[in-house]
Short mmCIF file of C-alpha atoms (C1' of nucleotides) in Angstrom, two decimals:
data_model
loop_
_atom_site.label_atom_id
_atom_site.label_comp_id
_atom_site.label_asym_id
_atom_site.label_seq_id
_atom_site.Cartn_x
_atom_site.Cartn_y
_atom_site.Cartn_z
CA UNK M 1 0.00 0.00 0.00
CA UNK M 2 2.62 2.54 0.90
CA UNK M 3 5.89 1.80 -0.84
CA UNK M 4 7.73 4.78 -2.27
CA UNK M 5 6.81 5.32 -5.89
CA UNK M 6 9.76 7.60 -6.54
CA UNK M 7 12.09 4.67 -6.05
CA UNK M 8 9.87 2.19 -7.89
CA UNK M 9 12.12 0.31 -10.27
CA UNK M 10 9.34 0.06 -12.80
CA UNK M 11 8.97 3.68 -13.80
CA UNK M 12 8.16 4.46 -17.39
CA UNK M 13 9.14 7.42 -19.50
CA UNK M 14 5.87 9.00 -18.45
CA UNK M 15 6.22 8.46 -14.72
CA UNK M 16 9.70 9.90 -14.67
CA UNK M 17 8.12 13.25 -15.26
CA UNK M 18 6.18 13.53 -12.06
CA UNK M 19 6.78 16.17 -9.48
CA UNK M 20 8.00 15.28 -6.01
CA UNK M 21 4.60 16.15 -4.65
CA UNK M 22 2.83 13.87 -7.10
CA UNK M 23 5.09 11.01 -6.16
CA UNK M 24 4.10 11.41 -2.57
CA UNK M 25 0.44 11.36 -3.53
CA UNK M 26 0.96 8.29 -5.63
CA UNK M 27 2.86 6.57 -2.89
CA UNK M 28 0.11 7.22 -0.40
CA UNK M 29 -2.75 6.28 -2.67
CA UNK M 30 -1.97 3.14 -4.48
CA UNK M 31 -2.55 -0.50 -3.82
CA UNK M 32 0.02 -3.08 -4.77
CA UNK M 33 -1.20 -6.51 -5.71
CA UNK M 34 0.11 -9.72 -7.16
CA UNK M 35 -1.87 -11.88 -9.51
CA UNK M 36 -1.35 -15.31 -10.81
CA UNK M 37 -2.00 -16.58 -14.29
CA UNK M 38 -5.64 -16.33 -15.23
CA UNK M 39 -6.61 -13.83 -12.53
CA UNK M 40 -8.76 -10.89 -13.49
CA UNK M 41 -7.13 -7.48 -13.15
CA UNK M 42 -9.89 -5.42 -14.71
CA UNK M 43 -13.36 -6.81 -15.28
CA UNK M 44 -15.63 -5.76 -18.10
CA UNK M 45 -18.97 -4.54 -16.80
CA UNK M 46 -17.72 -3.46 -13.38
CA UNK M 47 -17.50 0.17 -12.33
CA UNK M 48 -14.18 1.60 -13.35
CA UNK M 49 -12.62 3.34 -10.40
CA UNK M 50 -8.95 2.61 -10.85
CA UNK M 51 -6.17 3.00 -13.30
CA UNK M 52 -3.74 0.12 -13.16
CA UNK M 53 -0.03 0.24 -13.49
CA UNK M 54 1.37 -3.09 -14.61
CA UNK M 55 4.77 -3.39 -12.95
CA UNK M 56 5.70 -6.88 -13.88
CA UNK M 57 4.32 -9.61 -16.09
CA UNK M 58 2.12 -10.07 -19.10
CA UNK M 59 -1.58 -9.38 -19.44
CA UNK M 60 -4.25 -9.65 -22.09
CA UNK M 61 -6.83 -7.02 -22.95
CA UNK M 62 -10.01 -8.70 -24.08
CA UNK M 63 -13.69 -8.07 -24.49
CA UNK M 64 -16.94 -9.87 -25.13
CA UNK M 65 -17.62 -9.67 -28.83
CA UNK M 66 -21.05 -10.33 -30.28
CA UNK M 67 -20.30 -14.05 -30.55
CA UNK M 68 -17.15 -14.84 -28.68
CA UNK M 69 -14.35 -13.36 -26.67
CA UNK M 70 -11.92 -11.21 -28.58
CA UNK M 71 -8.42 -10.65 -27.32
CA UNK M 72 -7.46 -7.15 -28.37
CA UNK M 73 -3.81 -7.49 -27.57
CA UNK M 74 -1.19 -8.71 -25.15
CA UNK M 75 0.61 -6.10 -23.08
CA UNK M 76 3.88 -6.28 -21.27
CA UNK M 77 5.02 -4.44 -18.17
CA UNK M 78 5.78 -1.69 -17.55
CA UNK M 79 2.65 0.04 -18.77
CA UNK M 80 -0.60 1.59 -17.71
CA UNK M 81 -3.70 -0.46 -18.14
CA UNK M 82 -7.29 0.54 -18.42
CA UNK M 83 -6.87 4.19 -19.19
CA UNK M 84 -9.41 4.17 -22.00
CA UNK M 85 -11.91 2.11 -20.09
CA UNK M 86 -11.48 4.17 -16.92
CA UNK M 87 -11.62 7.62 -18.48
CA UNK M 88 -13.89 6.74 -21.34
CA UNK M 89 -16.76 5.15 -19.48
CA UNK M 90 -18.09 4.70 -15.96
CA UNK M 91 -18.24 0.98 -16.60
CA UNK M 92 -15.32 -1.04 -17.86
CA UNK M 93 -15.71 -1.80 -21.53
CA UNK M 94 -13.08 -4.49 -21.55
CA UNK M 95 -11.33 -6.91 -19.23
CA UNK M 96 -7.67 -7.30 -18.44
CA UNK M 97 -6.44 -10.68 -17.29
CA UNK M 98 -3.03 -11.85 -16.10
CA UNK M 99 -1.33 -14.09 -18.63
CA UNK M 100 1.69 -14.73 -16.46
CA UNK M 101 2.18 -13.93 -12.82
CA UNK M 102 1.91 -10.17 -12.52
CA UNK M 103 2.41 -7.33 -10.11
CA UNK M 104 0.20 -4.31 -10.43
CA UNK M 105 -0.58 -1.06 -8.67
CA UNK M 106 -4.15 0.15 -8.48
CA UNK M 107 -4.40 3.93 -8.54
CA UNK M 108 -7.66 5.69 -7.83
CA UNK M 109 -8.95 7.56 -10.88
CA UNK M 110 -9.29 10.80 -9.00
CA UNK M 111 -5.73 10.71 -7.81
CA UNK M 112 -4.59 9.87 -11.30
CA UNK M 113 -6.69 12.68 -12.68
CA UNK M 114 -5.17 15.09 -10.18
CA UNK M 115 -1.68 14.00 -11.11
CA UNK M 116 -2.49 14.44 -14.76
CA UNK M 117 -3.62 17.99 -14.09
CA UNK M 118 -0.54 18.86 -12.07
CA UNK M 119 2.05 17.45 -14.45
CA UNK M 120 1.95 18.73 -17.98
CA UNK M 121 4.71 16.55 -19.30
CA UNK M 122 3.11 13.50 -17.81
CA UNK M 123 -0.23 14.43 -19.25
CA UNK M 124 1.35 15.00 -22.65
CA UNK M 125 2.99 11.61 -22.54
CA UNK M 126 -0.30 10.00 -21.69
CA UNK M 127 -2.01 11.78 -24.57
CA UNK M 128 0.68 10.62 -26.95
CA UNK M 129 0.36 7.08 -25.68
CA UNK M 130 -3.38 7.12 -26.16
CA UNK M 131 -2.95 8.44 -29.68
CA UNK M 132 -0.43 5.77 -30.56
CA UNK M 133 -2.65 3.07 -29.18
CA UNK M 134 -5.51 4.25 -31.33
CA UNK M 135 -3.36 4.26 -34.45
CA UNK M 136 -2.16 0.81 -33.57
CA UNK M 137 -5.67 -0.47 -33.13
CA UNK M 138 -6.65 0.92 -36.54
CA UNK M 139 -3.82 -1.01 -38.12
CA UNK M 140 -4.60 -4.14 -36.20
CA UNK M 141 -8.21 -4.05 -37.21
CA UNK M 142 -7.37 -3.53 -40.87
CA UNK M 143 -4.97 -6.45 -40.78
CA UNK M 144 -7.32 -8.77 -38.98
CA UNK M 145 -10.17 -8.17 -41.31
CA UNK M 146 -8.22 -8.16 -44.54
CA UNK M 147 -5.46 -10.67 -44.12
CA UNK M 148 -6.11 -14.34 -43.94
CA UNK M 149 -5.14 -16.70 -41.21
CA UNK M 150 -1.59 -17.49 -42.22
CA UNK M 151 -0.81 -13.80 -42.50
CA UNK M 152 -2.26 -12.98 -39.13
CA UNK M 153 -0.56 -15.93 -37.48
CA UNK M 154 2.75 -14.86 -38.92
CA UNK M 155 2.14 -11.39 -37.51
CA UNK M 156 1.44 -12.69 -34.06
CA UNK M 157 4.53 -14.86 -34.00
CA UNK M 158 6.70 -11.96 -35.12
CA UNK M 159 5.08 -9.71 -32.55
CA UNK M 160 5.71 -12.20 -29.78
CA UNK M 161 9.34 -12.49 -30.79
CA UNK M 162 10.00 -8.79 -31.20
CA UNK M 163 7.65 -6.93 -28.92
CA UNK M 164 7.04 -9.32 -26.07
CA UNK M 165 9.99 -11.64 -25.66
CA UNK M 166 12.73 -9.92 -27.63
CA UNK M 167 13.93 -13.33 -28.66
CA UNK M 168 13.26 -15.67 -31.56
CA UNK M 169 12.73 -18.54 -29.18
CA UNK M 170 9.95 -18.46 -26.65
CA UNK M 171 7.10 -20.43 -25.11
CA UNK M 172 3.63 -19.40 -26.15
CA UNK M 173 2.10 -17.62 -23.16
CA UNK M 174 -1.45 -18.48 -24.20
CA UNK M 175 -3.30 -21.51 -25.48
CA UNK M 176 -4.18 -22.09 -29.10
CA UNK M 177 -7.78 -21.23 -28.49
CA UNK M 178 -6.74 -17.90 -27.01
CA UNK M 179 -4.45 -17.43 -29.97
CA UNK M 180 -7.51 -18.02 -32.12
CA UNK M 181 -9.36 -15.23 -30.32
CA UNK M 182 -6.39 -12.97 -30.86
CA UNK M 183 -6.20 -13.50 -34.61
CA UNK M 184 -9.93 -13.95 -35.15
CA UNK M 185 -10.04 -17.49 -36.28
CA UNK M 186 -10.86 -20.93 -34.94
CA UNK M 187 -8.75 -23.00 -32.60
CA UNK M 188 -8.47 -25.73 -35.24
CA UNK M 189 -7.10 -23.34 -37.80
CA UNK M 190 -4.46 -22.13 -35.38
CA UNK M 191 -3.35 -25.70 -34.84
CA UNK M 192 -3.24 -26.40 -38.55
CA UNK M 193 -1.33 -23.25 -39.45
CA UNK M 194 1.23 -23.76 -36.70
CA UNK M 195 1.65 -27.30 -38.00
CA UNK M 196 2.19 -26.01 -41.53
CA UNK M 197 4.73 -23.42 -40.41
CA UNK M 198 6.57 -26.17 -38.58
CA UNK M 199 6.45 -28.56 -41.51
CA UNK M 200 7.67 -25.82 -43.87
CA UNK M 201 10.61 -25.09 -41.61
CA UNK M 202 9.52 -21.56 -40.76
CA UNK M 203 9.33 -22.34 -37.08
CA UNK M 204 10.12 -25.26 -34.85
CA UNK M 205 7.26 -26.29 -32.65
CA UNK M 206 7.49 -28.48 -29.59
CA UNK M 207 4.47 -28.19 -27.40
CA UNK M 208 4.25 -24.51 -26.52
CA UNK M 209 7.90 -23.97 -27.28
CA UNK M 210 8.42 -22.06 -30.49
CA UNK M 211 11.55 -21.05 -32.28
CA UNK M 212 11.40 -18.82 -35.30
CA UNK M 213 13.71 -20.28 -37.92
CA UNK M 214 12.94 -18.19 -40.97
CA UNK M 215 11.72 -14.76 -40.09
CA UNK M 216 12.07 -13.48 -43.63
CA UNK M 217 9.58 -15.98 -44.98
CA UNK M 218 7.27 -15.29 -42.09
CA UNK M 219 7.37 -11.62 -43.02
CA UNK M 220 6.51 -12.49 -46.59
CA UNK M 221 3.56 -14.54 -45.45
CA UNK M 222 2.52 -11.66 -43.23
CA UNK M 223 2.51 -9.39 -46.26
CA UNK M 224 1.03 -11.66 -48.86
CA UNK M 225 -1.41 -13.70 -46.81
CA UNK T 1 -7.26 33.03 -41.27
CA UNK T 2 -8.22 35.51 -38.60
CA UNK T 3 -11.84 35.15 -37.63
CA UNK T 4 -12.61 35.26 -33.94
CA UNK T 5 -12.71 31.76 -32.49
CA UNK T 6 -14.49 32.87 -29.33
CA UNK T 7 -17.56 33.66 -31.38
CA UNK T 8 -17.24 30.63 -33.62
CA UNK T 9 -20.67 29.07 -33.78
CA UNK T 10 -19.17 25.61 -33.99
CA UNK T 11 -17.65 25.32 -30.55
CA UNK T 12 -17.73 21.95 -28.86
CA UNK T 13 -17.99 21.06 -25.22
CA UNK T 14 -14.21 20.96 -25.19
CA UNK T 15 -13.58 24.30 -26.84
CA UNK T 16 -15.96 26.09 -24.51
CA UNK T 17 -13.38 25.56 -21.82
CA UNK T 18 -10.63 27.65 -23.29
CA UNK T 19 -9.25 30.74 -21.64
CA UNK T 20 -9.60 34.14 -23.24
CA UNK T 21 -5.93 34.10 -24.01
CA UNK T 22 -6.11 30.74 -25.73
CA UNK T 23 -8.95 31.93 -27.88
CA UNK T 24 -6.83 34.79 -29.07
CA UNK T 25 -4.02 32.41 -29.92
CA UNK T 26 -6.38 30.14 -31.77
CA UNK T 27 -7.89 33.02 -33.64
CA UNK T 28 -4.52 34.21 -34.78
CA UNK T 29 -3.16 30.82 -35.71
CA UNK T 30 -5.70 28.89 -37.64
CA UNK T 31 -6.51 28.54 -41.26
CA UNK T 32 -10.07 28.23 -42.42
CA UNK T 33 -10.76 26.21 -45.52
CA UNK T 34 -13.67 24.83 -47.46
CA UNK T 35 -13.57 21.48 -49.17
CA UNK T 36 -15.87 19.85 -51.59
CA UNK T 37 -16.91 16.24 -51.71
CA UNK T 38 -13.96 13.96 -52.31
CA UNK T 39 -11.26 16.45 -51.32
CA UNK T 40 -8.49 15.30 -49.06
CA UNK T 41 -8.37 16.97 -45.65
CA UNK T 42 -5.61 14.84 -44.13
CA UNK T 43 -3.40 12.62 -46.25
CA UNK T 44 -1.88 9.37 -45.04
CA UNK T 45 1.90 9.38 -45.46
CA UNK T 46 2.32 13.16 -45.27
CA UNK T 47 3.95 14.91 -42.33
CA UNK T 48 1.41 15.66 -39.71
CA UNK T 49 1.69 19.27 -38.69
CA UNK T 50 -1.88 20.25 -38.05
CA UNK T 51 -4.85 19.31 -36.01
CA UNK T 52 -8.08 19.87 -37.86
CA UNK T 53 -11.31 21.15 -36.49
CA UNK T 54 -14.24 20.07 -38.62
CA UNK T 55 -16.77 22.88 -38.42
CA UNK T 56 -19.33 21.75 -40.90
CA UNK T 57 -19.94 18.65 -42.97
CA UNK T 58 -19.17 14.98 -43.03
CA UNK T 59 -15.80 13.28 -43.44
CA UNK T 60 -14.46 9.77 -43.60
CA UNK T 61 -11.41 8.46 -41.78
CA UNK T 62 -9.73 5.81 -43.86
CA UNK T 63 -6.43 4.05 -44.30
CA UNK T 64 -4.61 1.76 -46.67
CA UNK T 65 -5.07 -1.75 -45.43
CA UNK T 66 -2.84 -4.60 -46.55
CA UNK T 67 -5.11 -5.29 -49.53
CA UNK T 68 -7.55 -2.49 -49.90
CA UNK T 69 -8.74 0.75 -48.44
CA UNK T 70 -10.51 0.53 -45.13
CA UNK T 71 -12.90 3.20 -43.97
CA UNK T 72 -12.57 3.38 -40.22
CA UNK T 73 -15.62 5.53 -39.66
CA UNK T 74 -17.61 8.51 -40.76
CA UNK T 75 -17.44 11.62 -38.60
CA UNK T 76 -19.76 14.54 -38.36
CA UNK T 77 -19.03 18.14 -37.46
CA UNK T 78 -18.30 19.57 -35.01
CA UNK T 79 -15.30 17.54 -34.02
CA UNK T 80 -11.56 17.45 -34.00
CA UNK T 81 -9.88 15.35 -36.65
CA UNK T 82 -6.47 13.83 -36.79
CA UNK T 83 -5.55 14.04 -33.14
CA UNK T 84 -4.25 10.49 -32.98
CA UNK T 85 -2.38 10.74 -36.23
CA UNK T 86 -0.91 14.14 -35.36
CA UNK T 87 0.17 13.38 -31.82
CA UNK T 88 0.88 9.72 -32.29
CA UNK T 89 3.23 9.86 -35.24
CA UNK T 90 5.25 12.32 -37.26
CA UNK T 91 3.63 10.97 -40.39
CA UNK T 92 -0.09 10.65 -40.85
CA UNK T 93 -1.21 7.09 -40.38
CA UNK T 94 -4.59 7.64 -41.95
CA UNK T 95 -6.38 9.92 -44.34
CA UNK T 96 -9.42 12.07 -43.84
CA UNK T 97 -11.55 12.93 -46.84
CA UNK T 98 -14.58 15.15 -47.22
CA UNK T 99 -17.76 13.17 -47.82
CA UNK T 100 -19.95 16.21 -48.20
CA UNK T 101 -18.93 19.82 -48.58
CA UNK T 102 -17.02 20.73 -45.44
CA UNK T 103 -15.54 23.65 -43.61
CA UNK T 104 -12.48 23.04 -41.51
CA UNK T 105 -9.91 24.93 -39.48
CA UNK T 106 -6.30 23.86 -39.57
CA UNK T 107 -4.52 24.46 -36.29
CA UNK T 108 -0.77 24.10 -35.98
CA UNK T 109 0.17 21.23 -33.66
CA UNK T 110 2.39 23.41 -31.55
CA UNK T 111 -0.33 25.92 -30.93
CA UNK T 112 -2.72 23.13 -30.12
CA UNK T 113 -0.17 21.59 -27.80
CA UNK T 114 0.30 24.92 -26.06
CA UNK T 115 -3.42 25.34 -25.63
CA UNK T 116 -3.65 21.84 -24.23
CA UNK T 117 -1.01 22.68 -21.67
CA UNK T 118 -2.66 25.91 -20.64
CA UNK T 119 -6.19 24.61 -20.28
CA UNK T 120 -6.65 21.70 -17.94
CA UNK T 121 -10.32 21.23 -18.56
CA UNK T 122 -9.77 21.28 -22.28
CA UNK T 123 -6.96 18.80 -21.98
CA UNK T 124 -9.14 16.55 -19.84
CA UNK T 125 -11.91 16.67 -22.37
CA UNK T 126 -9.50 15.71 -25.11
CA UNK T 127 -8.19 12.80 -23.07
CA UNK T 128 -11.71 11.59 -22.44
CA UNK T 129 -12.52 11.89 -26.12
CA UNK T 130 -9.45 9.89 -27.07
CA UNK T 131 -10.36 7.21 -24.57
CA UNK T 132 -13.90 6.95 -25.84
CA UNK T 133 -12.69 6.70 -29.40
CA UNK T 134 -10.42 3.85 -28.49
CA UNK T 135 -13.21 1.98 -26.74
CA UNK T 136 -15.40 2.57 -29.73
CA UNK T 137 -12.78 1.23 -32.10
CA UNK T 138 -12.42 -1.92 -30.00
CA UNK T 139 -16.12 -2.53 -30.29
CA UNK T 140 -16.15 -1.78 -33.97
CA UNK T 141 -13.34 -4.16 -34.64
CA UNK T 142 -14.97 -6.95 -32.66
CA UNK T 143 -18.20 -6.46 -34.55
CA UNK T 144 -16.61 -6.31 -37.94
CA UNK T 145 -14.62 -9.44 -37.48
CA UNK T 146 -17.28 -11.51 -35.76
CA UNK T 147 -20.55 -10.49 -37.31
CA UNK T 148 -21.45 -11.33 -40.82
CA UNK T 149 -22.44 -9.00 -43.54
CA UNK T 150 -26.13 -8.59 -42.81
CA UNK T 151 -25.34 -7.76 -39.20
CA UNK T 152 -22.73 -5.20 -40.07
CA UNK T 153 -24.90 -3.63 -42.74
CA UNK T 154 -27.75 -3.33 -40.28
CA UNK T 155 -25.35 -1.62 -37.88
CA UNK T 156 -24.24 0.89 -40.43
CA UNK T 157 -27.77 1.78 -41.43
CA UNK T 158 -28.77 2.27 -37.80
CA UNK T 159 -25.67 4.33 -37.19
CA UNK T 160 -26.40 6.55 -40.15
CA UNK T 161 -29.93 7.10 -38.95
CA UNK T 162 -29.10 7.74 -35.32
CA UNK T 163 -25.62 9.17 -35.17
CA UNK T 164 -25.21 10.97 -38.46
CA UNK T 165 -28.59 12.09 -39.75
CA UNK T 166 -30.82 11.82 -36.71
CA UNK T 167 -33.57 10.70 -39.01
CA UNK T 168 -34.86 7.39 -40.28
CA UNK T 169 -34.88 8.69 -43.81
CA UNK T 170 -31.67 9.82 -45.47
CA UNK T 171 -29.61 9.61 -48.62
CA UNK T 172 -26.51 7.47 -48.42
CA UNK T 173 -23.55 9.85 -48.34
CA UNK T 174 -21.19 7.29 -49.85
CA UNK T 175 -21.24 4.77 -52.67
CA UNK T 176 -21.84 1.07 -52.22
CA UNK T 177 -18.20 0.31 -52.77
CA UNK T 178 -17.26 2.73 -50.00
CA UNK T 179 -19.93 1.13 -47.86
CA UNK T 180 -18.20 -2.15 -48.57
CA UNK T 181 -14.90 -0.76 -47.29
CA UNK T 182 -16.67 0.45 -44.20
CA UNK T 183 -18.21 -2.92 -43.33
CA UNK T 184 -15.37 -5.03 -44.68
CA UNK T 185 -17.09 -6.79 -47.47
CA UNK T 186 -17.40 -6.61 -51.23
CA UNK T 187 -19.36 -4.10 -53.23
CA UNK T 188 -21.52 -6.88 -54.64
CA UNK T 189 -22.49 -8.12 -51.21
CA UNK T 190 -23.53 -4.63 -50.17
CA UNK T 191 -25.78 -4.43 -53.17
CA UNK T 192 -27.28 -7.82 -52.47
CA UNK T 193 -27.90 -7.19 -48.77
CA UNK T 194 -29.48 -3.79 -49.40
CA UNK T 195 -31.68 -5.50 -51.95
CA UNK T 196 -32.70 -8.14 -49.44
CA UNK T 197 -33.45 -5.57 -46.73
CA UNK T 198 -35.62 -3.74 -49.24
CA UNK T 199 -37.41 -6.88 -50.38
CA UNK T 200 -38.03 -7.91 -46.77
CA UNK T 201 -39.56 -4.54 -46.00
CA UNK T 202 -36.90 -3.52 -43.49
CA UNK T 203 -35.96 -0.48 -45.51
CA UNK T 204 -37.16 1.24 -48.62
CA UNK T 205 -34.47 1.78 -51.16
CA UNK T 206 -34.64 4.17 -54.09
CA UNK T 207 -31.27 4.92 -55.51
CA UNK T 208 -29.30 6.36 -52.62
CA UNK T 209 -32.43 7.30 -50.76
CA UNK T 210 -33.05 5.05 -47.81
CA UNK T 211 -35.86 4.94 -45.33
CA UNK T 212 -35.72 2.66 -42.37
CA UNK T 213 -39.09 0.99 -42.05
CA UNK T 214 -38.48 -1.61 -39.37
CA UNK T 215 -35.75 -0.65 -37.01
CA UNK T 216 -36.59 -3.39 -34.56
CA UNK T 217 -35.91 -6.11 -37.06
CA UNK T 218 -32.75 -4.35 -38.17
CA UNK T 219 -31.60 -4.41 -34.57
CA UNK T 220 -32.33 -8.10 -34.39
CA UNK T 221 -30.29 -8.72 -37.50
CA UNK T 222 -27.52 -6.60 -36.04
CA UNK T 223 -27.52 -8.84 -32.97
CA UNK T 224 -27.97 -12.22 -34.55
CA UNK T 225 -26.11 -11.82 -37.80
"C1'" DA A 1 -0.95 -43.06 -9.23
"C1'" DT A 2 -5.45 -42.53 -11.12
"C1'" DT A 3 -9.07 -39.72 -12.65
"C1'" DA A 4 -10.69 -35.79 -14.50
"C1'" DT A 5 -10.09 -31.78 -17.36
"C1'" DT A 6 -8.07 -28.94 -20.49
"C1'" DT A 7 -5.37 -28.61 -24.63
"C1'" DT A 8 -4.01 -30.18 -29.14
"C1'" DG A 9 -3.99 -32.75 -33.88
"C1'" DT A 10 -6.48 -34.03 -38.00
"C1'" DG A 11 -9.92 -35.58 -41.19
"C1'" DA A 12 -14.62 -34.79 -43.46
"C1'" DT A 13 -18.28 -31.65 -44.50
"C1'" DA A 14 -20.83 -27.39 -45.03
"C1'" DT A 15 -21.24 -22.54 -46.09
"C1'" DG A 16 -20.65 -17.61 -46.36
"C1'" DC A 17 -18.80 -14.70 -49.26
"C1'" DA A 18 -15.26 -13.07 -52.61
"C1'" DT A 19 -14.47 -13.04 -57.23
"C1'" DC A 20 -15.51 -13.03 -62.03
"C1'" DA A 21 -18.41 -11.60 -65.75
"C1'" DC A 22 -21.73 -8.68 -67.81
"C1'" DA A 23 -25.87 -5.96 -68.27
"C1'" DA A 24 -28.29 -1.96 -66.80
"C1'" DT A 25 -28.59 2.38 -64.83
"C1'" DA A 26 -27.18 6.81 -63.27
"C1'" DA A 27 -24.13 10.67 -63.20
"C1'" DT A 28 -20.47 13.52 -65.55
"C1'" DT A 29 -18.26 15.61 -69.08
"C1'" DA A 30 -17.73 16.91 -73.71
"C1'" DT N 1 -27.76 15.61 -76.51
"C1'" DA N 2 -24.34 12.47 -77.20
"C1'" DA N 3 -20.58 10.16 -75.22
"C1'" DT N 4 -17.80 8.81 -71.22
"C1'" DT N 5 -17.29 7.19 -66.87
"C1'" DA N 6 -18.88 5.74 -62.45
"C1'" DT N 7 -22.28 3.17 -59.98
"C1'" DT N 8 -25.38 -0.59 -59.30
"C1'" DG N 9 -27.88 -5.35 -59.93
"C1'" DT N 10 -27.52 -10.28 -60.43
"C1'" DG N 11 -26.12 -14.86 -61.70
"C1'" DA N 12 -22.47 -18.65 -61.64
"C1'" DT N 13 -18.29 -20.50 -59.60
"C1'" DG N 14 -14.57 -21.38 -56.33
"C1'" DC N 15 -12.31 -21.20 -52.07
"C1'" DA N 16 -10.97 -20.14 -47.39
"C1'" DT N 17 -12.29 -21.36 -43.26
"C1'" DA N 18 -15.81 -22.48 -39.68
"C1'" DT N 19 -17.85 -26.37 -37.73
"C1'" DC N 20 -18.38 -31.06 -36.35
"C1'" DA N 21 -16.42 -35.24 -34.62
"C1'" DC N 22 -13.11 -37.82 -32.36
"C1'" DA N 23 -8.56 -39.40 -30.79
"C1'" DA N 24 -4.31 -38.33 -28.57
"C1'" DA N 25 -1.53 -35.70 -25.42
"C1'" DA N 26 -0.69 -32.93 -21.80
"C1'" DT N 27 -2.06 -30.74 -17.22
"C1'" DA N 28 -4.35 -30.45 -13.20
"C1'" DA N 29 -6.92 -32.40 -9.45
"C1'" DT N 30 -8.00 -36.10 -6.24
#
DNA sequence: ATTATTTTGTGATATGCATCACAATAATTA
DNA sequence: TAATTATTGTGATGCATATCACAAAATAAT
């Protein structure tokens, strides 16, 4: 509850810009929590009263689509979570769930609001982040709807390697059916495509362990479908 | 170039919050322009140096997808345009094009930035708007990918009636092939579905003139696909 | 260790929709 | 008013992929 935020080792570019005073406020008004895999951090449909700072771990942003769950994206610490859903609506419009073990800080919206108002640079960073996220979600949506499965699967694998794990070898943090919700396809198709990629020597697949063997070809598939 | 922004009849909730000083700055640093149907207001790929205030008219936000153009959404005055693309990237990540005759004000990013910094309430409103847009684009994306054509077409018709025209009778502001890019389908399918809706008595269709006859059933189709 | 439960692999089948191909309008421009 | 060009309607065909149906692993629970 009351650790010192100034010395938090998980500060982002944005949080480095806070005034001393704001750090004190943060320190006195946040709630630190640990979650294990599968735990709900933010729940769609509940009143949104907190912004969440993800200190450590991996989480998924997901929402109830008209027919099935859609995973919007995976996010990696350190980052803020739930800004859009907290500022944009009284009720959470999406859920956030821990994908690995995570550590988060809950910050009351009003405190966060106050800090935004008292720190221009911080507020500017947040605005920029929101803008970038929106651009990113435009791109994502265009890709999902226009590309076909192999292209989208290639994208996800590349994204995992480059954005999440920063390594060409990693273990899938989510199941194939979650992967299906992330690329808007069926669980069976995910299995088939992964099998194809493996057979074609693009990746090596052993259980959830994946190694990307031919990123160039994956990129081509990403582009051409 | 130098009309008085304070007395602009197109102020939004957000712009009502500006200080006298900021209004003067705005007044002295904006560029008023008129566009006709089809003209480009913001161009994907160009350097983004201006925020745009749409005073009058209808515009479409669209971007080059991997295979074809995708129309993200239609927007109606009064509203700001291009915030995400201007703050989120040095280069515009999407285009905005006039759908009807429009009047816009170009505002230099730096001036806009300055005004943001000097007007907390304004800045808060902008943040809220950005958040809401992101939520909206999540929902849109989930619908587009999960629903099938009839559902998405029903959505668009309802949206036109309620959000854009505030009337159950209106003329389609865009062609069927643009409509196809908006609901992620083919031009032919749009034609077919509109034909079906007409035949089934859900709408009456005469050229581009549409009247919604049975909104309840349209809603059902929107929900069930 | 032994069940129970979730996750994965793979074939067979069904279907929604894109694509192609033209004809028929409607809207511009000459 | 004729001549282009853009927009729309409609059938026939093909294909990507969802869905169904199980079996086989892998994990978790008892």
